Coordinates of C-alpha atoms in Angstrom, one line a residue:
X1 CA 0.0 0.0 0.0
X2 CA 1.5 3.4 -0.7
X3 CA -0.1 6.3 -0.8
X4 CA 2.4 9.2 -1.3
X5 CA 0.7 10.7 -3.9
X6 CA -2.3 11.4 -2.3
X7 CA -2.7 15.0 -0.3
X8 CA -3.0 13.1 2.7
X9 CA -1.2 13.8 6.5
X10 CA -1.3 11.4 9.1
X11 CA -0.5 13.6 12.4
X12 CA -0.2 11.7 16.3
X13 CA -0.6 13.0 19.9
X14 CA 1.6 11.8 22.7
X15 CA -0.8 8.7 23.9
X16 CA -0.2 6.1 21.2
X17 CA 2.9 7.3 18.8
X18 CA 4.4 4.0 18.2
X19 CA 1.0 3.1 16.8
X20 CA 0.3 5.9 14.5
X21 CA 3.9 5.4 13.3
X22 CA 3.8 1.4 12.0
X23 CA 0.2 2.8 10.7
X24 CA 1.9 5.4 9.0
X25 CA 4.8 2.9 7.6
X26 CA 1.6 0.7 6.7
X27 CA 0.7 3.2 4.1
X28 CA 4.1 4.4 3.2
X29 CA 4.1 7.6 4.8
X30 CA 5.8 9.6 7.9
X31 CA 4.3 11.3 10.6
X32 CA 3.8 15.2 9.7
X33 CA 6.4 17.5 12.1
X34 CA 4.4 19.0 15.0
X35 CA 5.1 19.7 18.4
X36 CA 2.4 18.1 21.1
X37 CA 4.0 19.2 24.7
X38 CA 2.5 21.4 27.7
X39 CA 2.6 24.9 29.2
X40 CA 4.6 25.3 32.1
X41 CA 1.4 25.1 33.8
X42 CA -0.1 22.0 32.6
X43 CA -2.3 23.2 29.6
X44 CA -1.7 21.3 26.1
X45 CA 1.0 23.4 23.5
X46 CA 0.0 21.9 19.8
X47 CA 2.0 23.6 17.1
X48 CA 1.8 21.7 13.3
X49 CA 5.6 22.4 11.5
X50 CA 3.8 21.3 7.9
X51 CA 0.7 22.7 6.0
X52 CA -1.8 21.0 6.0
X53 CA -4.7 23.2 3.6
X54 CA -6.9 21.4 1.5
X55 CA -5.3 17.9 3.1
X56 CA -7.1 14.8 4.2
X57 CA -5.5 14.8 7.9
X58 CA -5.9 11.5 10.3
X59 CA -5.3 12.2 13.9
X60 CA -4.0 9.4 15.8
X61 CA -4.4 9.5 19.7
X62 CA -6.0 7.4 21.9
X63 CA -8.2 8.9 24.9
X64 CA -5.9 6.5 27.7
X65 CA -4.3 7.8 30.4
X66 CA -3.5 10.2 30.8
X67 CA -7.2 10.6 30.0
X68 CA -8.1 14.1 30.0
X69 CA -4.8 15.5 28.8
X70 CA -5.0 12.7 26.0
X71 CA -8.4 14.3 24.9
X72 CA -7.2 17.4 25.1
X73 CA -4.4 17.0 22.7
X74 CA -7.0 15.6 20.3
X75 CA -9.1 18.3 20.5
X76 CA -6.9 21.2 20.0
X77 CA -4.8 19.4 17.1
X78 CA -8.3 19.1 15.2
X79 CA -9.0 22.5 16.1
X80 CA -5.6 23.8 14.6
X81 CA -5.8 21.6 11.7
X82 CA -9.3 23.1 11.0
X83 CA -8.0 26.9 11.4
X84 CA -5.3 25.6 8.7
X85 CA -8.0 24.6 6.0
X86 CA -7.3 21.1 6.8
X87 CA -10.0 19.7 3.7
X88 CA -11.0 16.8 5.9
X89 CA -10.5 15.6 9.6
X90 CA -10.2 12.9 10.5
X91 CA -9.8 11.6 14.2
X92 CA -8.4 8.1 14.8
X93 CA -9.2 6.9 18.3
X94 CA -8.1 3.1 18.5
X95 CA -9.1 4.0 22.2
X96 CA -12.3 5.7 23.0
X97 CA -12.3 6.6 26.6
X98 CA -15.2 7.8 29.2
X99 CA -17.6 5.2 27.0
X100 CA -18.1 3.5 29.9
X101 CA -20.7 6.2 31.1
X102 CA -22.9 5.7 28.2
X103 CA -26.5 5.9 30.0
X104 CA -27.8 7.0 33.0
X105 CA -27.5 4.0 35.6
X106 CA -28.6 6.0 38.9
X107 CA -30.5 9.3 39.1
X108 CA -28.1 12.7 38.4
X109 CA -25.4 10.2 36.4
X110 CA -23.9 12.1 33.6
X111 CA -23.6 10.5 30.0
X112 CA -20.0 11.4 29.4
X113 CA -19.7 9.4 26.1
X114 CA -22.1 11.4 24.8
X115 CA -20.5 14.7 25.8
X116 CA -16.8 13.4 24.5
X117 CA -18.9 12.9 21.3
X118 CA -20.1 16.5 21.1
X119 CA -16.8 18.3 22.3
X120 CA -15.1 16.1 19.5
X121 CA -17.4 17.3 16.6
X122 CA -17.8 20.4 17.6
X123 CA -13.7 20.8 17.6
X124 CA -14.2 20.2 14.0
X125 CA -13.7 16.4 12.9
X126 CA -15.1 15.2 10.3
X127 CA -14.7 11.6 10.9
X128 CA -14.5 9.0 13.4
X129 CA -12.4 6.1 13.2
X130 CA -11.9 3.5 16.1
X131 CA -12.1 0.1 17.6
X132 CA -14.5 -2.0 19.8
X133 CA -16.2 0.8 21.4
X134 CA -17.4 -0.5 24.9
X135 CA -21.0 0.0 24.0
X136 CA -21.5 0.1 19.9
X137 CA -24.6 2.5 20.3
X138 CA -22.0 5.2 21.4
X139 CA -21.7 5.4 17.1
X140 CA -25.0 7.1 17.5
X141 CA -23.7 9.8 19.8
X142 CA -22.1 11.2 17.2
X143 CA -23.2 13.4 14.3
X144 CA -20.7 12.6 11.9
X145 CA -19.5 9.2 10.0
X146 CA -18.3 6.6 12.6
X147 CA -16.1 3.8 11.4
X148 CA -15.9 0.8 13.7
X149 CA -13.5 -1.2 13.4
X150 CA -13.4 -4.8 15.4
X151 CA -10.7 -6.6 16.8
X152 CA -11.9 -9.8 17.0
X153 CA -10.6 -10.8 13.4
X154 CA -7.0 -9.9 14.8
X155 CA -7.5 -12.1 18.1
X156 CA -9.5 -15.5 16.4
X157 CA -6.8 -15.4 13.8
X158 CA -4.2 -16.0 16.4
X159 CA -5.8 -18.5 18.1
X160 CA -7.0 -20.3 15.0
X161 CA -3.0 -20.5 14.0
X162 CA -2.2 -21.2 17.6
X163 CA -4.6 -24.1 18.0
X164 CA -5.2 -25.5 14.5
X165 CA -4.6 -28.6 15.3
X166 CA -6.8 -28.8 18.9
X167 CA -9.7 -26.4 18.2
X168 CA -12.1 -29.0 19.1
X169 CA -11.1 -28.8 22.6
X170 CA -11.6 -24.8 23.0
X171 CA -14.3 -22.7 24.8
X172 CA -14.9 -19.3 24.3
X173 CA -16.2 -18.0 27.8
X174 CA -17.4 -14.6 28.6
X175 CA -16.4 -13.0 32.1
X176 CA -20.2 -11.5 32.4
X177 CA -23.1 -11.5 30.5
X178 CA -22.2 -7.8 29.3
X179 CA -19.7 -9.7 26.9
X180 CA -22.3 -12.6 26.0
X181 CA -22.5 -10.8 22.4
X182 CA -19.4 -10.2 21.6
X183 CA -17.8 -13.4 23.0
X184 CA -20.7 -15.1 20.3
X185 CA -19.3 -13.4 17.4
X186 CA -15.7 -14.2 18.6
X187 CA -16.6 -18.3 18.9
X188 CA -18.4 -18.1 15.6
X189 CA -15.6 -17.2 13.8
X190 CA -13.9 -20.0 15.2
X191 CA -16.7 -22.5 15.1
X192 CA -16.0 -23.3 18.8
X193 CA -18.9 -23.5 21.8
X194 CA -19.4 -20.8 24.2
X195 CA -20.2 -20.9 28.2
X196 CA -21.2 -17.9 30.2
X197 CA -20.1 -16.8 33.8
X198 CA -23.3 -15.6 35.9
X199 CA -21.9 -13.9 38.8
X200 CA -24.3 -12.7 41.8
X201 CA -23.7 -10.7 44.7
X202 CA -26.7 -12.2 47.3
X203 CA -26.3 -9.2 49.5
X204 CA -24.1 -6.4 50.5
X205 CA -20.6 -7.5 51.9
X206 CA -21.1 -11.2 51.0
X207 CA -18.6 -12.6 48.2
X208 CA -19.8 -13.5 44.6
X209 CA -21.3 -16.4 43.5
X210 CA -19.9 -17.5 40.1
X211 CA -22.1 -19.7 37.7
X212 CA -20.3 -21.2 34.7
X213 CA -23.4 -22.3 31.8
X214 CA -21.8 -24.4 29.6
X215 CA -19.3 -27.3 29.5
X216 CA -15.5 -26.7 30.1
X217 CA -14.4 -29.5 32.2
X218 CA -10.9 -30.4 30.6
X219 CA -11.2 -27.5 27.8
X220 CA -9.0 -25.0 26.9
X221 CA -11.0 -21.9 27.5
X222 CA -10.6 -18.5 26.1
X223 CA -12.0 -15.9 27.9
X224 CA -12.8 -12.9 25.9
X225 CA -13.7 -9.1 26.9
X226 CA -13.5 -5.9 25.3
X227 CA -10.9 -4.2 27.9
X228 CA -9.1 -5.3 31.2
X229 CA -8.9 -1.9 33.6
X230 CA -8.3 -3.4 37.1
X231 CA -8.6 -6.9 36.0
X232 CA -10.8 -8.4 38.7
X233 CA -13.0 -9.6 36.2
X234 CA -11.1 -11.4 34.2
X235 CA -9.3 -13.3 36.8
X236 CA -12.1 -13.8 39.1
X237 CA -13.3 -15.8 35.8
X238 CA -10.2 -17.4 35.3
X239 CA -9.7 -18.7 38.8
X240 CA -13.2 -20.1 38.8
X241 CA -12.8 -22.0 35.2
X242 CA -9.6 -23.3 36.3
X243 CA -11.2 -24.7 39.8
X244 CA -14.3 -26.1 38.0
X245 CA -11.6 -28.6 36.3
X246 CA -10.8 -26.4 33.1
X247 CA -7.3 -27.9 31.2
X248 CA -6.2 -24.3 30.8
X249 CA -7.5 -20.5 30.8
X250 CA -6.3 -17.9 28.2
X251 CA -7.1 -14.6 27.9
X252 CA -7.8 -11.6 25.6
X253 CA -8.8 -8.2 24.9
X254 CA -8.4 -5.2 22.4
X255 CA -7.9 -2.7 25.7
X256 CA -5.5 -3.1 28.3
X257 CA -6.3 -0.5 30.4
X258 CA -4.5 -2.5 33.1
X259 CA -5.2 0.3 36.6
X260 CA -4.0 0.0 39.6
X261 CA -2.4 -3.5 40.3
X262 CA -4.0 -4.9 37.2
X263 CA -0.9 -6.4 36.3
X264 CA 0.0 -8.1 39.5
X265 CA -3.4 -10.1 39.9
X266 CA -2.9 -11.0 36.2
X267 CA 0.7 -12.4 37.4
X268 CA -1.4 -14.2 40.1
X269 CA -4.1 -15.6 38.9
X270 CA -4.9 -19.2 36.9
X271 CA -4.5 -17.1 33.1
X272 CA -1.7 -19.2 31.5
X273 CA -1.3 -16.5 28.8
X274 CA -3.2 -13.1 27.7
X275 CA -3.7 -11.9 24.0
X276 CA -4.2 -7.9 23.4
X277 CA -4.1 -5.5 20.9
X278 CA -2.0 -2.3 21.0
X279 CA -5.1 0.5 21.0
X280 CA -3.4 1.7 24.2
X281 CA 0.5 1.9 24.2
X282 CA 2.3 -0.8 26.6
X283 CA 5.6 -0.4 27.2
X284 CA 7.9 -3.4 26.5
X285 CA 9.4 -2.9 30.1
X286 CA 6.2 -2.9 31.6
X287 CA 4.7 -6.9 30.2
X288 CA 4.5 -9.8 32.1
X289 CA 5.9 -12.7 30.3
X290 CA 2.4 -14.0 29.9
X291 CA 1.3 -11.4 27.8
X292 CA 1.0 -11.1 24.0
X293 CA 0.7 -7.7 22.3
X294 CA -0.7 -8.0 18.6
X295 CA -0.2 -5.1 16.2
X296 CA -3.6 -2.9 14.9
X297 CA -1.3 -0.9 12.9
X298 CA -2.1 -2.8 9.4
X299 CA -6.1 -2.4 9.9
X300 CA -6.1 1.0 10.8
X301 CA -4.2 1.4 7.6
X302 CA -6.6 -0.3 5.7
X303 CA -9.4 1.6 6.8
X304 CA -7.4 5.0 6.1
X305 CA -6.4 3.8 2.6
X306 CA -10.1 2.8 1.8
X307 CA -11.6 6.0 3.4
X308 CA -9.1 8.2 1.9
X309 CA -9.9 6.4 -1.9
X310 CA -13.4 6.4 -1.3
X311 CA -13.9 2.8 -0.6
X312 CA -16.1 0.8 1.1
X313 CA -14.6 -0.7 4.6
X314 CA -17.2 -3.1 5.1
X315 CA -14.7 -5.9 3.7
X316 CA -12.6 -4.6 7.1
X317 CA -15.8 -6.7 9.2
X318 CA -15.4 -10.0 7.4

């Protein structure tokens, strides 16, 4: 795929670089020159070194943490690049954070998906591009074209390579029934069964009760989530499969969040090994040896190529 002959400029914020640069190498381009730093007292300094009128521009920054600086930076480079007659703008979030607050749960909760949505088209995008939001109606927040792209073609080729020659011994499990959907699609494509952990609290200060529905005595299960933020979840799951006489218990997820001591109860709990994509930047010093971190850069270039050539991206979903 090359593309430098097109008026195109791919530009990155500080939250995912190495990402937007293999993206970038994807489609045979560099990273436009622009500095992305802070005032001495905390407030975002975005100054683009290149023009950019009349150009198809793609934002690359993911809303992790640092959260709010993270949006931030997004929001004032697609504000520049749309005071520089930027012809299109494009904002690539592989991460779209605050889309966990995407209804109103409790009386006097705020919906602060949909307010990230507004304060990013009213800075001036034009387009939306990202991956496994945590709720897909969060698309309809949004005013402007939404492209959403899904990881689970990245993760079920891995483990169709990985387990070619066992598949009929996998499970795909999901953690909670929030994930019951997308844990469907994910064994589909594999043509594997799926079991479902039920967990219930039967009052306040008394632990969880964890129901496994389905068969995985002596499987290899895979459980399979969205995103892992404090990862209690996930192993809480894995324990349980692993105690109810599961052979082994893997793990993935397009999001590692990873909070707090994510990392350490991932260390100690029954996951033999965890699959993620790189949507949020994890440095190299920073992964246990159990972890696996798979590369989004090619189908984020895809989706640019075909959105900057007017193509249809539906092929992206098969």
């Amino acid at each position: 795929m090359n593309m430098t002959g097109g008026n195109i400029k791919i530009l990155s914020g500080t939250s995912n670089r190495p990402l937007a640069e293999s993206l970038a190498s994807e489609i045979g381009l560099s990273i436009s020159k622009a500095n992305v730093g802070q005032f001495s007292d905390g407030e975002i300094s975005i100054n683009i070194l290149e023009t950019v009128r009349g150009a198809d521009v793609y934002i690359v920054n993911s809303t992790s943490k640092p959260v709010n600086d993270s949006l931030m930076e997004l929001l004032i480079m697609i504000d520049a690049c749309k005071r520089a007659s930027a012809g299109r703008i494009n904002a690539v979030i592989p991460y779209y954070g605050y889309a966990r607050q995407d209804r109103k749960a409790r009386p006097r909760d705020p919906i602060s998906a949909k307010l990230v949505a507004d304060m990013i088209t009213t800075a001036g995008a034009d387009r939306i591009l990202t991956m496994d939001l945590h709720c897909a109606q969060i698309q309809g927040f949004f005013d402007i074209p939404v492209d959403h792209l899904r990881g689970n073609t990245l993760l079920t080729d891995y483990y169709e390579s990985k387990f070619e020659d066992n598949m009929g011994n996998l499970v795909a499990v999901s953690p909670d029934l929030g994930s019951v959907a997308r844990t469907r699609s994910f064994a589909e494509k594999l043509d594997i069964p799926i079991a479902i952990i039920d967990k219930r609290r039967p009052r306040p200060n008394v632990s969880e009760i964890m129901n496994i529905i389905g068969d995985i005595k002596g499987k290899d299960v895979i459980l399979v989530d969205d995103m892992i933020d404090t990862a209690g979840t996930i192993c809480n799951a894995a324990n349980a499969i692993k105690e109810r006489g599961a052979n082994s218990v893997y793990a993935c997820c397009t999001h590692g969040v990873f909070s707090g001591n994510a990392l350490e109860k991932i260390e100690k709990s029954a996951i033999d090994h965890l699959i993620m994509l790189d949507t949020i930047y994890f440095p190299e010093e920073k992964r246990l040896s159990k972890i696996k971190v798979l590369s989004t850069a090619k189908i984020f270039a895809d989706a640019i190529y075909r959105i900057h050539e007017g193509l249809p991206i539906s092929r992206l979903y098969d």
